[in-house]
Amino acid sequence: MLSRLFIWLQYILPQHAISRLAGRAASSGRPWLRDRLIRRFAKSYRVNMAESERGLDQFSSFNDFFTRSLKPGSRPLADAATEVLSPADGAVSQLGTIKQGRIFQAKGQSYTATELLGGDAALAAKFDGGSFMTIYLSPSDYHRVHMPVGGSLNSTAYIPGELFSVNTVTAENVPRLFSRNERLSCVFDTDHGSVASVMVGAMIVASIETVWSGLVTPHRKSIDIQQFGGAAGPAPKLAAGAEMGRFLLGSTVVLLFEPGKVHWSPELKAGHTLRMGQSIGTFAD
């Protein structure tokens, strides 16, 4: 009953208005609001501040706290020459093979790679038969997103959409959740083919930042595609494990690899907890 009510509210609540209000509060530098938000959040979600480079009283806003950097050595990297690195702290939502262009979301739910990538059927075709992994970042997690493999940025697509909450309940009950929510698709050229890292927003996710262009302006009405390299100018090159972006209040990362490129670690299953930089698979090529 509570799950049904929660889902019903997802459809009727003004998702974008709520998210804008949350964004304003999260970016506020007013001490009375900032300090209260940070301390209550850290206590409620048992945030491990021992890993943070700064203490609770050293942040300029809640967003500054939420996207906090970690002390050097907090996330050692696996061998990037042979292994795929986890792009974030979080939990595996799903993983597997992209079958007939479809990505498994939850029991009875799936969506197409074409939808996820903003309608780019040619790009989606590259990943048909390939591997995907969906990683959910909980509120207490480190919210910077890193490179699972080194590569050069080929293109990005900001794709407007809805802002359903992302959790087990919505994944099981909201059709095409990850291809409906607002998101940023980033495609990289790597030694292991094209790799897509899609940062999916959710309710109260204020916005997304990338290291190459800064804040991605949210709530546009049309898809915004940017090309990199060639006539478009030098493409940003990022090493495996390097930061690529961050969530200002965050959600989910979906990774896509071409067929025959990776083998996911056999112990990984839905619900498995990950740390950024750990091995999540090996390269097959």
PDB file of C-alpha atoms in Angstrom:
ATOM      1  CA  MET A   1       0.000   0.000   0.000  1.00  0.00           C
ATOM      2  CA  LEU A   2       2.770   2.443   0.941  1.00  0.00           C
ATOM      3  CA  SER A   3       4.671   1.547  -2.234  1.00  0.00           C
ATOM      4  CA  ARG A   4       1.601   2.301  -4.358  1.00  0.00           C
ATOM      5  CA  LEU A   5       1.130   5.641  -2.620  1.00  0.00           C
ATOM      6  CA  PHE A   6       4.796   6.487  -3.147  1.00  0.00           C
ATOM      7  CA  ILE A   7       4.573   5.701  -6.864  1.00  0.00           C
ATOM      8  CA  TRP A   8       1.326   7.673  -7.203  1.00  0.00           C
ATOM      9  CA  LEU A   9       2.972  10.696  -5.599  1.00  0.00           C
ATOM     10  CA  GLN A  10       5.864  10.416  -8.054  1.00  0.00           C
ATOM     11  CA  TYR A  11       3.460  11.052 -10.914  1.00  0.00           C
ATOM     12  CA  ILE A  12       1.522  13.953  -9.395  1.00  0.00           C
ATOM     13  CA  LEU A  13       4.223  15.927  -7.574  1.00  0.00           C
ATOM     14  CA  PRO A  14       5.813  18.880  -9.441  1.00  0.00           C
ATOM     15  CA  GLN A  15       9.161  17.120  -9.895  1.00  0.00           C
ATOM     16  CA  HIS A  16      11.107  19.975 -11.458  1.00  0.00           C
ATOM     17  CA  ALA A  17       9.773  22.641  -9.095  1.00  0.00           C
ATOM     18  CA  ILE A  18      10.718  20.526  -6.082  1.00  0.00           C
ATOM     19  CA  SER A  19      14.159  19.930  -7.565  1.00  0.00           C
ATOM     20  CA  ARG A  20      14.705  23.650  -8.212  1.00  0.00           C
ATOM     21  CA  LEU A  21      13.763  24.488  -4.625  1.00  0.00           C
ATOM     22  CA  ALA A  22      16.091  21.777  -3.333  1.00  0.00           C
ATOM     23  CA  GLY A  23      18.843  23.141  -5.552  1.00  0.00           C
ATOM     24  CA  ARG A  24      18.467  26.650  -4.167  1.00  0.00           C
ATOM     25  CA  ALA A  25      18.634  25.408  -0.593  1.00  0.00           C
ATOM     26  CA  ALA A  26      21.610  23.162  -1.369  1.00  0.00           C
ATOM     27  CA  SER A  27      23.577  26.001  -2.983  1.00  0.00           C
ATOM     28  CA  SER A  28      22.842  28.524  -0.230  1.00  0.00           C
ATOM     29  CA  GLY A  29      25.826  29.872   1.674  1.00  0.00           C
ATOM     30  CA  ARG A  30      23.737  31.231   4.532  1.00  0.00           C
ATOM     31  CA  PRO A  31      25.343  29.740   7.650  1.00  0.00           C
ATOM     32  CA  TRP A  32      22.095  29.043   9.528  1.00  0.00           C
ATOM     33  CA  LEU A  33      20.728  26.984   6.623  1.00  0.00           C
ATOM     34  CA  ARG A  34      23.973  25.512   5.309  1.00  0.00           C
ATOM     35  CA  ASP A  35      25.229  24.258   8.663  1.00  0.00           C
ATOM     36  CA  ARG A  36      21.875  22.810   9.670  1.00  0.00           C
ATOM     37  CA  LEU A  37      21.494  20.921   6.383  1.00  0.00           C
ATOM     38  CA  ILE A  38      25.025  19.550   6.475  1.00  0.00           C
ATOM     39  CA  ARG A  39      24.965  18.381  10.083  1.00  0.00           C
ATOM     40  CA  ARG A  40      21.513  16.798   9.889  1.00  0.00           C
ATOM     41  CA  PHE A  41      22.364  15.031   6.648  1.00  0.00           C
ATOM     42  CA  ALA A  42      25.717  13.752   7.912  1.00  0.00           C
ATOM     43  CA  LYS A  43      24.081  12.404  11.068  1.00  0.00           C
ATOM     44  CA  SER A  44      21.000  10.912   9.382  1.00  0.00           C
ATOM     45  CA  TYR A  45      22.986   9.075   6.703  1.00  0.00           C
ATOM     46  CA  ARG A  46      26.042   8.306   8.848  1.00  0.00           C
ATOM     47  CA  VAL A  47      28.409   9.928   6.394  1.00  0.00           C
ATOM     48  CA  ASN A  48      31.999   8.788   6.904  1.00  0.00           C
ATOM     49  CA  MET A  49      33.697  12.138   7.433  1.00  0.00           C
ATOM     50  CA  ALA A  50      36.988  10.433   8.300  1.00  0.00           C
ATOM     51  CA  GLU A  51      37.513  10.068   4.529  1.00  0.00           C
ATOM     52  CA  SER A  52      36.776  13.717   3.754  1.00  0.00           C
ATOM     53  CA  GLU A  53      39.570  16.214   3.149  1.00  0.00           C
ATOM     54  CA  ARG A  54      37.547  18.820   5.058  1.00  0.00           C
ATOM     55  CA  GLY A  55      35.543  18.871   8.261  1.00  0.00           C
ATOM     56  CA  LEU A  56      31.827  19.589   8.574  1.00  0.00           C
ATOM     57  CA  ASP A  57      32.416  23.278   9.281  1.00  0.00           C
ATOM     58  CA  GLN A  58      34.640  23.864   6.237  1.00  0.00           C
ATOM     59  CA  PHE A  59      32.111  23.764   3.392  1.00  0.00           C
ATOM     60  CA  SER A  60      30.679  26.807   1.628  1.00  0.00           C
ATOM     61  CA  SER A  61      27.293  25.188   0.924  1.00  0.00           C
ATOM     62  CA  PHE A  62      25.468  21.884   1.207  1.00  0.00           C
ATOM     63  CA  ASN A  63      26.399  21.165  -2.427  1.00  0.00           C
ATOM     64  CA  ASP A  64      30.044  21.761  -1.562  1.00  0.00           C
ATOM     65  CA  PHE A  65      29.689  19.188   1.218  1.00  0.00           C
ATOM     66  CA  PHE A  66      27.727  16.729  -0.927  1.00  0.00           C
ATOM     67  CA  THR A  67      30.377  16.733  -3.665  1.00  0.00           C
ATOM     68  CA  ARG A  68      33.238  16.644  -1.146  1.00  0.00           C
ATOM     69  CA  SER A  69      36.622  15.337  -2.184  1.00  0.00           C
ATOM     70  CA  LEU A  70      38.251  12.468  -0.318  1.00  0.00           C
ATOM     71  CA  LYS A  71      41.654  12.182   1.284  1.00  0.00           C
ATOM     72  CA  PRO A  72      44.370  10.862  -1.045  1.00  0.00           C
ATOM     73  CA  GLY A  73      44.494   7.072  -0.959  1.00  0.00           C
ATOM     74  CA  SER A  74      40.879   6.663   0.169  1.00  0.00           C
ATOM     75  CA  ARG A  75      39.992   4.906  -3.096  1.00  0.00           C
ATOM     76  CA  PRO A  76      42.934   2.846  -4.415  1.00  0.00           C
ATOM     77  CA  LEU A  77      42.605   1.927  -8.081  1.00  0.00           C
ATOM     78  CA  ALA A  78      42.684  -1.593  -9.469  1.00  0.00           C
ATOM     79  CA  ASP A  79      45.015  -2.393 -12.392  1.00  0.00           C
ATOM     80  CA  ALA A  80      43.527  -0.237 -15.158  1.00  0.00           C
ATOM     81  CA  ALA A  81      45.536  -2.069 -17.833  1.00  0.00           C
ATOM     82  CA  THR A  82      43.484  -5.236 -17.435  1.00  0.00           C
ATOM     83  CA  GLU A  83      40.484  -4.332 -15.281  1.00  0.00           C
ATOM     84  CA  VAL A  84      37.388  -2.151 -15.560  1.00  0.00           C
ATOM     85  CA  LEU A  85      37.158   0.290 -12.650  1.00  0.00           C
ATOM     86  CA  SER A  86      33.993   1.094 -10.757  1.00  0.00           C
ATOM     87  CA  PRO A  87      33.134   4.686 -11.712  1.00  0.00           C
ATOM     88  CA  ALA A  88      31.550   5.493  -8.360  1.00  0.00           C
ATOM     89  CA  ASP A  89      30.710   4.440  -4.849  1.00  0.00           C
ATOM     90  CA  GLY A  90      27.294   2.816  -4.879  1.00  0.00           C
ATOM     91  CA  ALA A  91      25.432  -0.432  -5.303  1.00  0.00           C
ATOM     92  CA  VAL A  92      24.867  -2.522  -8.402  1.00  0.00           C
ATOM     93  CA  SER A  93      21.270  -2.050  -9.489  1.00  0.00           C
ATOM     94  CA  GLN A  94      21.515  -4.411 -12.471  1.00  0.00           C
ATOM     95  CA  LEU A  95      24.121  -5.723 -14.887  1.00  0.00           C
ATOM     96  CA  GLY A  96      24.187  -7.998 -17.882  1.00  0.00           C
ATOM     97  CA  THR A  97      23.949  -8.071 -21.661  1.00  0.00           C
ATOM     98  CA  ILE A  98      22.119  -5.600 -23.888  1.00  0.00           C
ATOM     99  CA  LYS A  99      19.747  -7.947 -25.725  1.00  0.00           C
ATOM    100  CA  GLN A 100      18.016  -6.852 -28.914  1.00  0.00           C
ATOM    101  CA  GLY A 101      18.754  -3.290 -27.961  1.00  0.00           C
ATOM    102  CA  ARG A 102      17.089  -3.543 -24.550  1.00  0.00           C
ATOM    103  CA  ILE A 103      18.569  -2.961 -21.087  1.00  0.00           C
ATOM    104  CA  PHE A 104      17.146  -4.780 -18.065  1.00  0.00           C
ATOM    105  CA  GLN A 105      15.848  -2.434 -15.361  1.00  0.00           C
ATOM    106  CA  ALA A 106      14.035  -4.704 -12.878  1.00  0.00           C
ATOM    107  CA  LYS A 107      11.666  -7.659 -12.950  1.00  0.00           C
ATOM    108  CA  GLY A 108       9.204  -6.995 -15.750  1.00  0.00           C
ATOM    109  CA  GLN A 109      10.864  -3.684 -16.688  1.00  0.00           C
ATOM    110  CA  SER A 110      13.341  -2.760 -19.417  1.00  0.00           C
ATOM    111  CA  TYR A 111      14.149   0.120 -21.748  1.00  0.00           C
ATOM    112  CA  THR A 112      16.058   0.574 -24.982  1.00  0.00           C
ATOM    113  CA  ALA A 113      19.611   1.782 -25.383  1.00  0.00           C
ATOM    114  CA  THR A 114      18.312   4.133 -28.078  1.00  0.00           C
ATOM    115  CA  GLU A 115      15.975   5.790 -25.558  1.00  0.00           C
ATOM    116  CA  LEU A 116      18.737   6.033 -22.957  1.00  0.00           C
ATOM    117  CA  LEU A 117      21.060   7.724 -25.460  1.00  0.00           C
ATOM    118  CA  GLY A 118      18.519  10.322 -26.519  1.00  0.00           C
ATOM    119  CA  GLY A 119      17.228   8.639 -29.661  1.00  0.00           C
ATOM    120  CA  ASP A 120      20.626   8.039 -31.304  1.00  0.00           C
ATOM    121  CA  ALA A 121      19.909   4.670 -32.934  1.00  0.00           C
ATOM    122  CA  ALA A 122      23.287   4.473 -34.689  1.00  0.00           C
ATOM    123  CA  LEU A 123      25.155   4.938 -31.423  1.00  0.00           C
ATOM    124  CA  ALA A 124      22.888   2.494 -29.610  1.00  0.00           C
ATOM    125  CA  ALA A 125      23.532  -0.134 -32.305  1.00  0.00           C
ATOM    126  CA  LYS A 126      27.216  -0.133 -31.343  1.00  0.00           C
ATOM    127  CA  PHE A 127      26.266  -1.439 -27.911  1.00  0.00           C
ATOM    128  CA  ASP A 128      23.717  -4.059 -28.997  1.00  0.00           C
ATOM    129  CA  GLY A 129      24.898  -7.388 -27.608  1.00  0.00           C
ATOM    130  CA  GLY A 130      27.347  -5.579 -25.363  1.00  0.00           C
ATOM    131  CA  SER A 131      27.503  -5.190 -21.601  1.00  0.00           C
ATOM    132  CA  PHE A 132      25.761  -2.788 -19.242  1.00  0.00           C
ATOM    133  CA  MET A 133      25.951  -2.039 -15.549  1.00  0.00           C
ATOM    134  CA  THR A 134      23.661   0.265 -13.575  1.00  0.00           C
ATOM    135  CA  ILE A 135      25.085   1.708 -10.344  1.00  0.00           C
ATOM    136  CA  TYR A 136      22.924   3.519  -7.793  1.00  0.00           C
ATOM    137  CA  LEU A 137      24.554   6.150  -5.579  1.00  0.00           C
ATOM    138  CA  SER A 138      22.865   6.402  -2.182  1.00  0.00           C
ATOM    139  CA  PRO A 139      22.725   9.707  -0.266  1.00  0.00           C
ATOM    140  CA  SER A 140      25.616   8.677   1.998  1.00  0.00           C
ATOM    141  CA  ASP A 141      27.945   7.780  -0.877  1.00  0.00           C
ATOM    142  CA  TYR A 142      30.832   9.756  -2.345  1.00  0.00           C
ATOM    143  CA  HIS A 143      29.162  11.549  -5.263  1.00  0.00           C
ATOM    144  CA  ARG A 144      31.902  12.125  -7.782  1.00  0.00           C
ATOM    145  CA  VAL A 145      31.891   9.985 -10.920  1.00  0.00           C
ATOM    146  CA  HIS A 146      35.150   8.698 -12.390  1.00  0.00           C
ATOM    147  CA  MET A 147      36.357   6.997 -15.551  1.00  0.00           C
ATOM    148  CA  PRO A 148      35.969   3.190 -15.701  1.00  0.00           C
ATOM    149  CA  VAL A 149      38.618   3.155 -18.447  1.00  0.00           C
ATOM    150  CA  GLY A 150      40.862   5.802 -19.957  1.00  0.00           C
ATOM    151  CA  GLY A 151      39.684   7.537 -23.104  1.00  0.00           C
ATOM    152  CA  SER A 152      38.981  10.650 -25.153  1.00  0.00           C
ATOM    153  CA  LEU A 153      35.604  12.343 -25.008  1.00  0.00           C
ATOM    154  CA  ASN A 154      33.719  11.875 -28.284  1.00  0.00           C
ATOM    155  CA  SER A 155      30.334  13.436 -27.520  1.00  0.00           C
ATOM    156  CA  THR A 156      27.859  14.395 -24.840  1.00  0.00           C
ATOM    157  CA  ALA A 157      24.083  14.616 -24.959  1.00  0.00           C
ATOM    158  CA  TYR A 158      22.015  16.410 -22.353  1.00  0.00           C
ATOM    159  CA  ILE A 159      18.597  14.747 -22.521  1.00  0.00           C
ATOM    160  CA  PRO A 160      15.698  16.479 -20.752  1.00  0.00           C
ATOM    161  CA  GLY A 161      13.133  14.360 -19.000  1.00  0.00           C
ATOM    162  CA  GLU A 162      11.234  13.673 -15.843  1.00  0.00           C
ATOM    163  CA  LEU A 163      12.675  13.480 -12.347  1.00  0.00           C
ATOM    164  CA  PHE A 164      11.289  10.394 -10.677  1.00  0.00           C
ATOM    165  CA  SER A 165      13.029   9.317  -7.489  1.00  0.00           C
ATOM    166  CA  VAL A 166      15.442   6.466  -8.125  1.00  0.00           C
ATOM    167  CA  ASN A 167      15.300   3.475  -5.792  1.00  0.00           C
ATOM    168  CA  THR A 168      14.205  -0.162  -5.824  1.00  0.00           C
ATOM    169  CA  VAL A 169      10.508   0.728  -5.635  1.00  0.00           C
ATOM    170  CA  THR A 170      10.576   3.078  -8.622  1.00  0.00           C
ATOM    171  CA  ALA A 171      12.855   0.776 -10.646  1.00  0.00           C
ATOM    172  CA  GLU A 172      10.295  -1.998 -10.242  1.00  0.00           C
ATOM    173  CA  ASN A 173       7.220   0.141 -10.874  1.00  0.00           C
ATOM    174  CA  VAL A 174       8.061   3.068 -13.169  1.00  0.00           C
ATOM    175  CA  PRO A 175       8.398   1.883 -16.786  1.00  0.00           C
ATOM    176  CA  ARG A 176      11.617   2.974 -18.537  1.00  0.00           C
ATOM    177  CA  LEU A 177      12.750   4.872 -15.442  1.00  0.00           C
ATOM    178  CA  PHE A 178      16.341   5.522 -16.517  1.00  0.00           C
ATOM    179  CA  SER A 179      15.401   6.499 -20.071  1.00  0.00           C
ATOM    180  CA  ARG A 180      12.651   8.848 -18.828  1.00  0.00           C
ATOM    181  CA  ASN A 181      14.605  10.812 -16.253  1.00  0.00           C
ATOM    182  CA  GLU A 182      16.776  13.786 -17.132  1.00  0.00           C
ATOM    183  CA  ARG A 183      20.307  12.602 -17.903  1.00  0.00           C
ATOM    184  CA  LEU A 184      23.688  13.331 -19.436  1.00  0.00           C
ATOM    185  CA  SER A 185      25.177  10.780 -21.828  1.00  0.00           C
ATOM    186  CA  CYS A 186      28.971  10.899 -22.226  1.00  0.00           C
ATOM    187  CA  VAL A 187      30.587   8.751 -24.929  1.00  0.00           C
ATOM    188  CA  PHE A 188      34.319   8.080 -24.925  1.00  0.00           C
ATOM    189  CA  ASP A 189      36.685   6.617 -27.511  1.00  0.00           C
ATOM    190  CA  THR A 190      38.895   4.090 -25.729  1.00  0.00           C
ATOM    191  CA  ASP A 191      41.325   1.275 -26.504  1.00  0.00           C
ATOM    192  CA  HIS A 192      38.355  -1.010 -25.854  1.00  0.00           C
ATOM    193  CA  GLY A 193      35.888   0.592 -28.248  1.00  0.00           C
ATOM    194  CA  SER A 194      33.214   3.137 -27.503  1.00  0.00           C
ATOM    195  CA  VAL A 195      32.166   3.408 -23.864  1.00  0.00           C
ATOM    196  CA  ALA A 196      29.112   5.325 -22.646  1.00  0.00           C
ATOM    197  CA  SER A 197      28.766   6.652 -19.120  1.00  0.00           C
ATOM    198  CA  VAL A 198      25.256   8.003 -18.565  1.00  0.00           C
ATOM    199  CA  MET A 199      24.600  10.114 -15.468  1.00  0.00           C
ATOM    200  CA  VAL A 200      20.899   9.885 -14.623  1.00  0.00           C
ATOM    201  CA  GLY A 201      19.204  12.543 -12.512  1.00  0.00           C
ATOM    202  CA  ALA A 202      16.352  12.104 -10.047  1.00  0.00           C
ATOM    203  CA  MET A 203      13.971  14.140  -7.921  1.00  0.00           C
ATOM    204  CA  ILE A 204      15.845  16.843  -5.963  1.00  0.00           C
ATOM    205  CA  VAL A 205      18.956  16.284  -8.078  1.00  0.00           C
ATOM    206  CA  ALA A 206      19.802  19.927  -8.623  1.00  0.00           C
ATOM    207  CA  SER A 207      22.184  19.434 -11.546  1.00  0.00           C
ATOM    208  CA  ILE A 208      25.193  17.615 -12.950  1.00  0.00           C
ATOM    209  CA  GLU A 209      28.728  18.929 -13.449  1.00  0.00           C
ATOM    210  CA  THR A 210      31.495  17.673 -15.737  1.00  0.00           C
ATOM    211  CA  VAL A 211      35.201  18.397 -15.445  1.00  0.00           C
ATOM    212  CA  TRP A 212      35.380  19.671 -19.038  1.00  0.00           C
ATOM    213  CA  SER A 213      32.413  22.067 -19.137  1.00  0.00           C
ATOM    214  CA  GLY A 214      31.356  22.661 -15.542  1.00  0.00           C
ATOM    215  CA  LEU A 215      27.683  22.932 -14.633  1.00  0.00           C
ATOM    216  CA  VAL A 216      25.269  21.315 -17.061  1.00  0.00           C
ATOM    217  CA  THR A 217      22.261  23.632 -17.143  1.00  0.00           C
ATOM    218  CA  PRO A 218      19.230  21.572 -16.146  1.00  0.00           C
ATOM    219  CA  HIS A 219      15.602  21.656 -17.219  1.00  0.00           C
ATOM    220  CA  ARG A 220      16.057  22.482 -20.895  1.00  0.00           C
ATOM    221  CA  LYS A 221      13.289  21.462 -23.280  1.00  0.00           C
ATOM    222  CA  SER A 222      15.354  19.882 -26.050  1.00  0.00           C
ATOM    223  CA  ILE A 223      18.310  17.539 -26.409  1.00  0.00           C
ATOM    224  CA  ASP A 224      21.659  19.331 -26.463  1.00  0.00           C
ATOM    225  CA  ILE A 225      24.415  17.402 -28.265  1.00  0.00           C
ATOM    226  CA  GLN A 226      28.069  18.421 -28.251  1.00  0.00           C
ATOM    227  CA  GLN A 227      30.820  16.830 -30.331  1.00  0.00           C
ATOM    228  CA  PHE A 228      34.492  16.789 -29.381  1.00  0.00           C
ATOM    229  CA  GLY A 229      37.655  16.199 -31.396  1.00  0.00           C
ATOM    230  CA  GLY A 230      38.365  16.884 -35.074  1.00  0.00           C
ATOM    231  CA  ALA A 231      36.798  20.098 -36.351  1.00  0.00           C
ATOM    232  CA  ALA A 232      35.171  20.592 -32.936  1.00  0.00           C
ATOM    233  CA  GLY A 233      38.575  21.118 -31.340  1.00  0.00           C
ATOM    234  CA  PRO A 234      40.748  19.037 -29.014  1.00  0.00           C
ATOM    235  CA  ALA A 235      38.870  16.337 -27.130  1.00  0.00           C
ATOM    236  CA  PRO A 236      39.367  16.074 -23.369  1.00  0.00           C
ATOM    237  CA  LYS A 237      41.434  13.007 -22.499  1.00  0.00           C
ATOM    238  CA  LEU A 238      40.859  11.356 -19.149  1.00  0.00           C
ATOM    239  CA  ALA A 239      42.814   8.536 -17.531  1.00  0.00           C
ATOM    240  CA  ALA A 240      41.169   5.528 -15.927  1.00  0.00           C
ATOM    241  CA  GLY A 241      40.067   6.529 -12.444  1.00  0.00           C
ATOM    242  CA  ALA A 242      40.112  10.260 -13.213  1.00  0.00           C
ATOM    243  CA  GLU A 243      37.092  12.303 -12.180  1.00  0.00           C
ATOM    244  CA  MET A 244      34.685  13.001 -15.054  1.00  0.00           C
ATOM    245  CA  GLY A 245      31.755  14.605 -13.250  1.00  0.00           C
ATOM    246  CA  ARG A 246      29.662  14.863 -10.140  1.00  0.00           C
ATOM    247  CA  PHE A 247      26.048  14.916  -8.979  1.00  0.00           C
ATOM    248  CA  LEU A 248      24.793  17.917  -7.022  1.00  0.00           C
ATOM    249  CA  LEU A 249      22.452  15.627  -5.112  1.00  0.00           C
ATOM    250  CA  GLY A 250      22.774  12.421  -7.035  1.00  0.00           C
ATOM    251  CA  SER A 251      21.341   9.311  -8.520  1.00  0.00           C
ATOM    252  CA  THR A 252      22.601   6.699 -10.961  1.00  0.00           C
ATOM    253  CA  VAL A 253      25.312   5.869 -13.490  1.00  0.00           C
ATOM    254  CA  VAL A 254      24.690   3.498 -16.406  1.00  0.00           C
ATOM    255  CA  LEU A 255      27.773   2.080 -18.177  1.00  0.00           C
ATOM    256  CA  LEU A 256      27.612   0.649 -21.710  1.00  0.00           C
ATOM    257  CA  PHE A 257      30.360  -1.340 -23.456  1.00  0.00           C
ATOM    258  CA  GLU A 258      30.462  -2.761 -26.980  1.00  0.00           C
ATOM    259  CA  PRO A 259      30.095  -6.541 -27.535  1.00  0.00           C
ATOM    260  CA  GLY A 260      33.072  -8.713 -26.656  1.00  0.00           C
ATOM    261  CA  LYS A 261      34.930  -6.005 -24.751  1.00  0.00           C
ATOM    262  CA  VAL A 262      34.438  -6.801 -21.057  1.00  0.00           C
ATOM    263  CA  HIS A 263      33.593  -9.626 -18.680  1.00  0.00           C
ATOM    264  CA  TRP A 264      31.870  -8.469 -15.505  1.00  0.00           C
ATOM    265  CA  SER A 265      33.244  -9.959 -12.290  1.00  0.00           C
ATOM    266  CA  PRO A 266      31.190 -13.114 -11.596  1.00  0.00           C
ATOM    267  CA  GLU A 267      30.595 -12.226  -7.934  1.00  0.00           C
ATOM    268  CA  LEU A 268      28.771  -9.008  -8.842  1.00  0.00           C
ATOM    269  CA  LYS A 269      24.999  -9.169  -8.543  1.00  0.00           C
ATOM    270  CA  ALA A 270      22.168  -6.720  -7.905  1.00  0.00           C
ATOM    271  CA  GLY A 271      22.687  -5.135  -4.491  1.00  0.00           C
ATOM    272  CA  HIS A 272      26.465  -5.642  -4.428  1.00  0.00           C
ATOM    273  CA  THR A 273      28.200  -2.639  -2.826  1.00  0.00           C
ATOM    274  CA  LEU A 274      30.968  -0.942  -4.811  1.00  0.00           C
ATOM    275  CA  ARG A 275      33.755   1.494  -4.085  1.00  0.00           C
ATOM    276  CA  MET A 276      35.080   3.797  -6.758  1.00  0.00           C
ATOM    277  CA  GLY A 277      38.225   2.381  -8.335  1.00  0.00           C
ATOM    278  CA  GLN A 278      37.699  -1.268  -7.448  1.00  0.00           C
ATOM    279  CA  SER A 279      37.644  -3.854 -10.226  1.00  0.00           C
ATOM    280  CA  ILE A 280      34.187  -4.609 -11.627  1.00  0.00           C
ATOM    281  CA  GLY A 281      35.391  -6.714 -14.539  1.00  0.00           C
ATOM    282  CA  THR A 282      38.195  -7.522 -16.945  1.00  0.00           C
ATOM    283  CA  PHE A 283      38.823  -6.560 -20.547  1.00  0.00           C
ATOM    284  CA  ALA A 284      38.117  -9.340 -23.020  1.00  0.00           C
ATOM    285  CA  ASP A 285      39.919  -7.894 -26.039  1.00  0.00           C
TER     286      ASP A 285
END
